[in-house]
Amino acid sequence: EWQPPARRGAYLGPDGGEKAGLVKQVKDLQRSSPEAKQAWWTYCDDSLGGVRDPGSHDASILRYFLSSQG
């Protein structure tokens, strides 16, 4: 049965949902400690024009940040 788009679930996009998983990892990392949150904020301020929403960035950027955090 047809449902409005908001109830069908999110469109995964061309990366097959990889970005959604990376966004979750960045958010989880931020919640894990104040230091991790500050690391994300510093990276955003220094390299991403101050945009701190992980969902606003490409998967490659999120992968790079996560790999730099160990």
C-alpha atoms as an extended CHARMM CRD file, in Angstrom:
* protein
*
        70  EXT
         1         1  GLU       CA              0.0000000000        0.0000000000        0.0000000000  PROA      1               0.0000000000
         2         2  TRP       CA              1.2220000000        3.4860000000       -0.8610000000  PROA      2               0.0000000000
         3         3  GLN       CA              2.5730000000        5.6490000000        1.9390000000  PROA      3               0.0000000000
         4         4  PRO       CA              3.8350000000        9.2120000000        1.8730000000  PROA      4               0.0000000000
         5         5  PRO       CA              7.6120000000        9.4750000000        1.3000000000  PROA      5               0.0000000000
         6         6  ALA       CA              8.3950000000       10.2430000000        4.9490000000  PROA      6               0.0000000000
         7         7  ARG       CA              6.9600000000        6.8760000000        5.9800000000  PROA      7               0.0000000000
         8         8  ARG       CA              8.6720000000        4.7720000000        3.3550000000  PROA      8               0.0000000000
         9         9  GLY       CA             12.0630000000        5.2480000000        4.9430000000  PROA      9               0.0000000000
        10        10  ALA       CA             15.0200000000        7.3340000000        3.9500000000  PROA      10              0.0000000000
        11        11  TYR       CA             16.4190000000        7.1900000000        0.4430000000  PROA      11              0.0000000000
        12        12  LEU       CA             19.8170000000        5.5940000000        0.7400000000  PROA      12              0.0000000000
        13        13  GLY       CA             21.3800000000        7.4270000000       -2.1720000000  PROA      13              0.0000000000
        14        14  PRO       CA             24.0660000000        6.2270000000       -4.5590000000  PROA      14              0.0000000000
        15        15  ASP       CA             26.4100000000        5.0850000000       -1.7810000000  PROA      15              0.0000000000
        16        16  GLY       CA             23.9770000000        2.3560000000       -0.7080000000  PROA      16              0.0000000000
        17        17  GLY       CA             23.5790000000        3.7480000000        2.7910000000  PROA      17              0.0000000000
        18        18  GLU       CA             27.2790000000        4.0260000000        3.5850000000  PROA      18              0.0000000000
        19        19  LYS       CA             26.9750000000        7.7390000000        4.3860000000  PROA      19              0.0000000000
        20        20  ALA       CA             24.1670000000        7.1200000000        6.8770000000  PROA      20              0.0000000000
        21        21  GLY       CA             26.3930000000        4.6580000000        8.7240000000  PROA      21              0.0000000000
        22        22  LEU       CA             29.3070000000        7.0900000000        8.7290000000  PROA      22              0.0000000000
        23        23  VAL       CA             27.0970000000        9.9090000000       10.0140000000  PROA      23              0.0000000000
        24        24  LYS       CA             25.9890000000        7.6290000000       12.8510000000  PROA      24              0.0000000000
        25        25  GLN       CA             29.6140000000        6.7590000000       13.6520000000  PROA      25              0.0000000000
        26        26  VAL       CA             30.5850000000       10.4400000000       13.8480000000  PROA      26              0.0000000000
        27        27  LYS       CA             27.5780000000       11.2290000000       16.0580000000  PROA      27              0.0000000000
        28        28  ASP       CA             28.3180000000        8.2480000000       18.2990000000  PROA      28              0.0000000000
        29        29  LEU       CA             31.9550000000        9.3210000000       18.5410000000  PROA      29              0.0000000000
        30        30  GLN       CA             30.9080000000       12.8330000000       19.5710000000  PROA      30              0.0000000000
        31        31  ARG       CA             28.7080000000       11.3710000000       22.3100000000  PROA      31              0.0000000000
        32        32  SER       CA             31.5120000000        9.1600000000       23.5670000000  PROA      32              0.0000000000
        33        33  SER       CA             33.5690000000       11.9520000000       25.1760000000  PROA      33              0.0000000000
        34        34  PRO       CA             33.9920000000       15.7100000000       25.3120000000  PROA      34              0.0000000000
        35        35  GLU       CA             37.4340000000       15.2930000000       23.7070000000  PROA      35              0.0000000000
        36        36  ALA       CA             35.9900000000       13.4220000000       20.7330000000  PROA      36              0.0000000000
        37        37  LYS       CA             33.3080000000       16.0580000000       20.2900000000  PROA      37              0.0000000000
        38        38  GLN       CA             35.9340000000       18.7960000000       20.4110000000  PROA      38              0.0000000000
        39        39  ALA       CA             38.0400000000       16.9150000000       17.8260000000  PROA      39              0.0000000000
        40        40  TRP       CA             35.0740000000       16.9000000000       15.4010000000  PROA      40              0.0000000000
        41        41  TRP       CA             34.3260000000       20.5780000000       16.0540000000  PROA      41              0.0000000000
        42        42  THR       CA             37.9780000000       21.5410000000       15.5360000000  PROA      42              0.0000000000
        43        43  TYR       CA             38.1260000000       19.5450000000       12.2860000000  PROA      43              0.0000000000
        44        44  CYS       CA             34.9330000000       21.2320000000       11.0820000000  PROA      44              0.0000000000
        45        45  ASP       CA             36.1340000000       24.6970000000       12.0150000000  PROA      45              0.0000000000
        46        46  ASP       CA             39.5840000000       24.2090000000       10.4690000000  PROA      46              0.0000000000
        47        47  SER       CA             38.6730000000       22.2310000000        7.3470000000  PROA      47              0.0000000000
        48        48  LEU       CA             34.9350000000       22.3330000000        6.6640000000  PROA      48              0.0000000000
        49        49  GLY       CA             33.9630000000       25.9730000000        6.9910000000  PROA      49              0.0000000000
        50        50  GLY       CA             32.5550000000       25.4660000000       10.4780000000  PROA      50              0.0000000000
        51        51  VAL       CA             29.7190000000       23.1720000000        9.3210000000  PROA      51              0.0000000000
        52        52  ARG       CA             29.4190000000       20.6760000000       12.1670000000  PROA      52              0.0000000000
        53        53  ASP       CA             26.4890000000       18.5820000000       10.9130000000  PROA      53              0.0000000000
        54        54  PRO       CA             28.0170000000       15.2880000000        9.7290000000  PROA      54              0.0000000000
        55        55  GLY       CA             25.0740000000       14.7870000000        7.3660000000  PROA      55              0.0000000000
        56        56  SER       CA             26.1660000000       17.8500000000        5.4080000000  PROA      56              0.0000000000
        57        57  HSD       CA             29.4640000000       16.2910000000        4.3460000000  PROA      57              0.0000000000
        58        58  ASP       CA             30.4280000000       13.6370000000        1.8080000000  PROA      58              0.0000000000
        59        59  ALA       CA             31.1450000000       10.0840000000        2.9260000000  PROA      59              0.0000000000
        60        60  SER       CA             34.8340000000       10.5060000000        2.0010000000  PROA      60              0.0000000000
        61        61  ILE       CA             35.1920000000       13.3930000000        4.4610000000  PROA      61              0.0000000000
        62        62  LEU       CA             33.5250000000       11.4200000000        7.2390000000  PROA      62              0.0000000000
        63        63  ARG       CA             35.7240000000        8.3780000000        6.4960000000  PROA      63              0.0000000000
        64        64  TYR       CA             38.8410000000       10.5600000000        6.6390000000  PROA      64              0.0000000000
        65        65  PHE       CA             37.8880000000       12.0630000000        9.9980000000  PROA      65              0.0000000000
        66        66  LEU       CA             36.9760000000        8.7020000000       11.5110000000  PROA      66              0.0000000000
        67        67  SER       CA             40.2420000000        7.1370000000       10.3290000000  PROA      67              0.0000000000
        68        68  SER       CA             42.1830000000        9.9970000000       11.9230000000  PROA      68              0.0000000000
        69        69  GLN       CA             40.5470000000        9.1930000000       15.2670000000  PROA      69              0.0000000000
        70        70  GLY       CA             41.9040000000        5.6870000000       15.4660000000  PROA      70              0.0000000000
